[in-house]
Amino acid sequence: MEQKGSSVAIVDDVDDEVQDFSVDENIERGNWSGRFDFILSCLGYAVGLGNVWRFPYLCYKNGGAVFFIPYVIALIFVGMPIFFLELSLGQFTSSGPTACWKFAKIFKGVGWAMVIVSGIVAIYYNMIIAWALYYFVASWIDIAKGDYLPWDHCNPEWASPFCYDDPNTRGTLNSTITSNCLGYGYVVEDGLCKSNYGADGVKNNGIIFGIVDKDVAKKAGYTRRTSAEDYLYSRVLRTGPSGKDNEYDLSNMGEFHWDLILALIGAWIIVCLSLIKGIKSSGKVVYFTATFPYIVLVILLIRGLMLDGHKEGIIFYIKNIQWEKLQEVEVWKDATVQIFFSLSASWGGLIALSSYNRFHNDCLRDSIIVSLGNCLTSFFAGFVIFSYIGHLAWKLDVDVSEVAKSGVGLAFTIYPTAVSTIPGAPFWAIIFFVMLITLGLDSEFALVETVVTAILDEFPSLRKNKSYVVVGVAIILFLCGLPLCMNGGERLLTLMDDYAGGWNVLLIAVFECVSIGYVYGFLRFAEDIKIMLGRKNCTSFIWPCVKWWWAFCWCFFTPGFCLALIAYSWYDYNKTFDAKKAKFGGEWIILGWGFTMSLIVAMIVTVLYMVCKAERFLDIFTPRIDWGPALPKHRRLVLQYIPNFVVDPWDISSTNDGNSAVAGNGKTPIEENYDNPAYEPTKFSNPE
């Protein structure tokens, strides 16, 4: 039967633990419509660009294969506990990151901090997808013209004086001039060949023709660029032709570039079309976007193993063992931060995605599968990437360590350079960038869905117009991302990546553990998980045994480990401040701290608001009467360990025991934010 007069509509009031994917269990909110929709969405959210361009580099940086030791430990003791906690919390409450804290309203600010970090990451993450779209389209255009890949040579239309077609022969656009700089009447300064006077007639402001002495030029801040590197920075990003690091700052961000704006619009259109019908549409798109990258990775690995020099790259990846690295705190910090970044833990997306699960979904099984699958993907991607890095090092006749890079340098310079040297380069380039696009889109879907879910949970009346909310959020985030389409955009993106999700996300994880382990109580939460797992799920039989492991992690190890890393991050920041200031500049660092502190401010402001609003201070630590599962048939299960639990707080006529659920002033519990009398210490039935 269908219940009316309630904020939640249900079709069946009997809980038989049967999951029928042909109909929604929660009609108002909606559920995943396929058996694998959720797990593929989670896998796609967790497996992103960081698995391809960050993890392999961290292995190289932190002692090779020895890095797997702290990485696996961080996965088991930190990553998986947070991952499982968030999936359980979202599924139990059928609520997003801002509405799942009804057991203790003081933590609502943690949810808003999650939404903020997801919003910030969504802004720059879609810019990276836009870059991949740009390369994808550029590859097709040049193929249609019958040309080579646009970055395989220094094209005079965009190349800077520092662009080298072949670093072995020192060939440049102006190689004739640089080989006899003085003979042409020019001067050599800072290792550069340049004219005495510039076009403006100012002395020593002359035109640069290229590098004469690479060592002297390097000390002055000028470096050579491969054609792929110069294509990225001179043609795509337009960070400046000087050969130095990005010279643009907040007071001079340069100009907007229409081609990058069009690419960003294209990326947001893809996101909107995929999310326009919520999880019903995105849940189907992920069947392609979550699986295609694995197909491409396998194809690229097979091709990479056929290239000269691949063996040296792979050996460098797994046999570059430095056991002494385990004594360095920085290695453990990198492992833990990578786990958080890779699993997207404490960003709110996991809570948002799991809130659309059916109540009896096996969230423990899904947590284990996705966590392990994500980390194994990182490990496998390392073989793919380093096989090509090894080939490029062989081609350039340099050591692998001189080629290995992280981030943008790996995805948009190293791999394009390597792929341009092999037969059928356009084909390999196209499928690589399609892989980057699909890797990024899965994560972007979840990031945007997190923001949308938070808005709909706070304003339920908007659910019927969810399509407009999705478009509205996309337009706002697109406008916020427009500065990334300027000359200084790459520098701003790097700043956002460095500061948005660092120690502040670890602090969110600490509050999550404290809220469940100490404020709400692990024993209560363990019983909540038990009724979700039910009697038919495969992990329901082992839960009574393994729950104490999760108790240890949530109550002790995970928050303790995160706090230790936060303390080290502050200590290390003081040591590296000068380097960061040299990298970004003072005004950029202030902006970066603005990104970091936005999360902290959100938590503090929300706490102050809740304290001022509460009649009693303890009210902000007490569960509301509507805390718990969304449907009465599932809330009835809670009576097994909380006898006074209100089964239907949305029905103003009665509760589970026939008593009125109306507050003393005649308002419903939802209108009054009434605290739940079932959770008074004297009335709580200990699940043990």
PDB file of C-alpha atoms in Angstrom, residues 364-485:
ATOM      1  CA  LEU A 364      30.281  -3.900   3.540  1.00  0.00           C
ATOM      2  CA  ARG A 365      30.849  -6.020   0.442  1.00  0.00           C
ATOM      3  CA  ASP A 366      30.780  -2.971  -1.801  1.00  0.00           C
ATOM      4  CA  SER A 367      33.276  -1.128   0.407  1.00  0.00           C
ATOM      5  CA  ILE A 368      35.783  -3.962   0.210  1.00  0.00           C
ATOM      6  CA  ILE A 369      35.366  -4.481  -3.547  1.00  0.00           C
ATOM      7  CA  VAL A 370      35.667  -0.804  -4.492  1.00  0.00           C
ATOM      8  CA  SER A 371      38.544  -0.061  -2.094  1.00  0.00           C
ATOM      9  CA  LEU A 372      40.627  -2.989  -3.274  1.00  0.00           C
ATOM     10  CA  GLY A 373      39.646  -2.454  -6.912  1.00  0.00           C
ATOM     11  CA  ASN A 374      40.701   1.169  -6.752  1.00  0.00           C
ATOM     12  CA  CYS A 375      44.117   0.407  -5.287  1.00  0.00           C
ATOM     13  CA  LEU A 376      44.781  -2.476  -7.663  1.00  0.00           C
ATOM     14  CA  THR A 377      43.921  -0.129 -10.528  1.00  0.00           C
ATOM     15  CA  SER A 378      46.588   2.295  -9.309  1.00  0.00           C
ATOM     16  CA  PHE A 379      49.126  -0.520  -9.167  1.00  0.00           C
ATOM     17  CA  PHE A 380      48.203  -1.771 -12.649  1.00  0.00           C
ATOM     18  CA  ALA A 381      48.236   1.733 -14.161  1.00  0.00           C
ATOM     19  CA  GLY A 382      51.817   2.103 -12.978  1.00  0.00           C
ATOM     20  CA  PHE A 383      52.929  -0.687 -15.315  1.00  0.00           C
ATOM     21  CA  VAL A 384      51.170   0.993 -18.224  1.00  0.00           C
ATOM     22  CA  ILE A 385      52.605   4.445 -17.589  1.00  0.00           C
ATOM     23  CA  PHE A 386      56.164   3.337 -16.850  1.00  0.00           C
ATOM     24  CA  SER A 387      56.347   1.127 -19.929  1.00  0.00           C
ATOM     25  CA  TYR A 388      55.895   4.290 -22.010  1.00  0.00           C
ATOM     26  CA  ILE A 389      58.143   6.372 -19.764  1.00  0.00           C
ATOM     27  CA  GLY A 390      60.837   3.723 -20.223  1.00  0.00           C
ATOM     28  CA  HIS A 391      60.396   3.897 -24.002  1.00  0.00           C
ATOM     29  CA  LEU A 392      60.667   7.697 -23.983  1.00  0.00           C
ATOM     30  CA  ALA A 393      63.800   7.540 -21.820  1.00  0.00           C
ATOM     31  CA  TRP A 394      65.281   5.042 -24.299  1.00  0.00           C
ATOM     32  CA  LYS A 395      64.345   7.302 -27.211  1.00  0.00           C
ATOM     33  CA  LEU A 396      65.918  10.370 -25.603  1.00  0.00           C
ATOM     34  CA  ASP A 397      68.888   8.399 -24.266  1.00  0.00           C
ATOM     35  CA  VAL A 398      68.369   9.637 -20.718  1.00  0.00           C
ATOM     36  CA  ASP A 399      67.710   7.979 -17.374  1.00  0.00           C
ATOM     37  CA  VAL A 400      64.118   7.085 -16.515  1.00  0.00           C
ATOM     38  CA  SER A 401      64.286   9.365 -13.479  1.00  0.00           C
ATOM     39  CA  GLU A 402      64.743  12.357 -15.799  1.00  0.00           C
ATOM     40  CA  VAL A 403      61.492  11.590 -17.587  1.00  0.00           C
ATOM     41  CA  ALA A 404      59.204  10.601 -14.678  1.00  0.00           C
ATOM     42  CA  LYS A 405      56.817  13.391 -13.726  1.00  0.00           C
ATOM     43  CA  SER A 406      53.527  13.790 -11.914  1.00  0.00           C
ATOM     44  CA  GLY A 407      50.224  15.472 -12.654  1.00  0.00           C
ATOM     45  CA  VAL A 408      49.766  17.534 -15.791  1.00  0.00           C
ATOM     46  CA  GLY A 409      53.334  16.845 -16.900  1.00  0.00           C
ATOM     47  CA  LEU A 410      52.675  13.108 -17.069  1.00  0.00           C
ATOM     48  CA  ALA A 411      49.254  13.130 -18.714  1.00  0.00           C
ATOM     49  CA  PHE A 412      49.725  15.959 -21.196  1.00  0.00           C
ATOM     50  CA  THR A 413      53.450  15.992 -21.999  1.00  0.00           C
ATOM     51  CA  ILE A 414      55.199  12.730 -21.193  1.00  0.00           C
ATOM     52  CA  TYR A 415      52.632  10.344 -22.626  1.00  0.00           C
ATOM     53  CA  PRO A 416      51.896  12.431 -25.748  1.00  0.00           C
ATOM     54  CA  THR A 417      55.654  12.646 -26.376  1.00  0.00           C
ATOM     55  CA  ALA A 418      56.042   8.908 -25.994  1.00  0.00           C
ATOM     56  CA  VAL A 419      53.032   8.006 -28.108  1.00  0.00           C
ATOM     57  CA  SER A 420      54.127  10.296 -30.962  1.00  0.00           C
ATOM     58  CA  THR A 421      57.227   8.155 -31.458  1.00  0.00           C
ATOM     59  CA  ILE A 422      55.418   4.886 -32.179  1.00  0.00           C
ATOM     60  CA  PRO A 423      53.614   3.691 -35.327  1.00  0.00           C
ATOM     61  CA  GLY A 424      49.928   4.539 -35.451  1.00  0.00           C
ATOM     62  CA  ALA A 425      50.457   7.441 -33.057  1.00  0.00           C
ATOM     63  CA  PRO A 426      47.112   9.179 -33.767  1.00  0.00           C
ATOM     64  CA  PHE A 427      45.128   6.073 -32.815  1.00  0.00           C
ATOM     65  CA  TRP A 428      46.992   5.596 -29.543  1.00  0.00           C
ATOM     66  CA  ALA A 429      46.696   9.281 -28.711  1.00  0.00           C
ATOM     67  CA  ILE A 430      42.943   9.306 -29.310  1.00  0.00           C
ATOM     68  CA  ILE A 431      42.156   6.298 -27.134  1.00  0.00           C
ATOM     69  CA  PHE A 432      44.457   7.624 -24.404  1.00  0.00           C
ATOM     70  CA  PHE A 433      42.595  10.919 -24.211  1.00  0.00           C
ATOM     71  CA  VAL A 434      39.234   9.160 -24.375  1.00  0.00           C
ATOM     72  CA  MET A 435      40.435   7.157 -21.376  1.00  0.00           C
ATOM     73  CA  LEU A 436      41.393  10.364 -19.533  1.00  0.00           C
ATOM     74  CA  ILE A 437      37.972  11.840 -20.306  1.00  0.00           C
ATOM     75  CA  THR A 438      36.073   8.801 -19.028  1.00  0.00           C
ATOM     76  CA  LEU A 439      38.294   8.532 -15.950  1.00  0.00           C
ATOM     77  CA  GLY A 440      37.557  12.141 -15.098  1.00  0.00           C
ATOM     78  CA  LEU A 441      33.849  12.093 -15.887  1.00  0.00           C
ATOM     79  CA  ASP A 442      33.009   9.361 -13.356  1.00  0.00           C
ATOM     80  CA  SER A 443      34.562  11.394 -10.572  1.00  0.00           C
ATOM     81  CA  GLU A 444      32.994  14.603 -11.863  1.00  0.00           C
ATOM     82  CA  PHE A 445      29.538  12.997 -11.866  1.00  0.00           C
ATOM     83  CA  ALA A 446      29.847  12.152  -8.175  1.00  0.00           C
ATOM     84  CA  LEU A 447      31.303  15.551  -7.241  1.00  0.00           C
ATOM     85  CA  VAL A 448      28.428  17.424  -8.882  1.00  0.00           C
ATOM     86  CA  GLU A 449      25.877  14.923  -7.556  1.00  0.00           C
ATOM     87  CA  THR A 450      27.190  15.620  -4.044  1.00  0.00           C
ATOM     88  CA  VAL A 451      26.419  19.326  -4.397  1.00  0.00           C
ATOM     89  CA  VAL A 452      23.028  18.660  -6.004  1.00  0.00           C
ATOM     90  CA  THR A 453      22.056  16.097  -3.347  1.00  0.00           C
ATOM     91  CA  ALA A 454      22.924  18.549  -0.568  1.00  0.00           C
ATOM     92  CA  ILE A 455      20.688  21.211  -2.121  1.00  0.00           C
ATOM     93  CA  LEU A 456      17.769  18.797  -2.599  1.00  0.00           C
ATOM     94  CA  ASP A 457      18.087  17.459   0.953  1.00  0.00           C
ATOM     95  CA  GLU A 458      17.939  20.980   2.350  1.00  0.00           C
ATOM     96  CA  PHE A 459      15.092  22.018   0.021  1.00  0.00           C
ATOM     97  CA  PRO A 460      13.021  18.858  -0.694  1.00  0.00           C
ATOM     98  CA  SER A 461      10.444  20.833  -2.670  1.00  0.00           C
ATOM     99  CA  LEU A 462      13.042  21.155  -5.448  1.00  0.00           C
ATOM    100  CA  ARG A 463      13.150  17.391  -6.079  1.00  0.00           C
ATOM    101  CA  LYS A 464      10.475  17.611  -8.755  1.00  0.00           C
ATOM    102  CA  ASN A 465      12.685  20.133 -10.561  1.00  0.00           C
ATOM    103  CA  LYS A 466      15.962  18.297 -10.124  1.00  0.00           C
ATOM    104  CA  SER A 467      16.914  18.780 -13.779  1.00  0.00           C
ATOM    105  CA  TYR A 468      16.869  22.538 -13.307  1.00  0.00           C
ATOM    106  CA  VAL A 469      18.936  22.223 -10.129  1.00  0.00           C
ATOM    107  CA  VAL A 470      21.558  20.187 -12.008  1.00  0.00           C
ATOM    108  CA  VAL A 471      21.733  22.776 -14.797  1.00  0.00           C
ATOM    109  CA  GLY A 472      21.863  25.613 -12.278  1.00  0.00           C
ATOM    110  CA  VAL A 473      24.714  24.034 -10.321  1.00  0.00           C
ATOM    111  CA  ALA A 474      26.589  23.330 -13.560  1.00  0.00           C
ATOM    112  CA  ILE A 475      26.242  26.943 -14.724  1.00  0.00           C
ATOM    113  CA  ILE A 476      27.489  28.299 -11.389  1.00  0.00           C
ATOM    114  CA  LEU A 477      30.486  25.937 -11.296  1.00  0.00           C
ATOM    115  CA  PHE A 478      31.227  26.712 -14.952  1.00  0.00           C
ATOM    116  CA  LEU A 479      31.311  30.449 -14.229  1.00  0.00           C
ATOM    117  CA  CYS A 480      33.580  29.821 -11.238  1.00  0.00           C
ATOM    118  CA  GLY A 481      35.885  27.839 -13.521  1.00  0.00           C
ATOM    119  CA  LEU A 482      36.226  30.542 -16.192  1.00  0.00           C
ATOM    120  CA  PRO A 483      39.437  31.994 -14.637  1.00  0.00           C
ATOM    121  CA  LEU A 484      41.025  28.613 -15.360  1.00  0.00           C
ATOM    122  CA  CYS A 485      40.639  29.440 -19.066  1.00  0.00           C
TER     123      CYS A 485
END
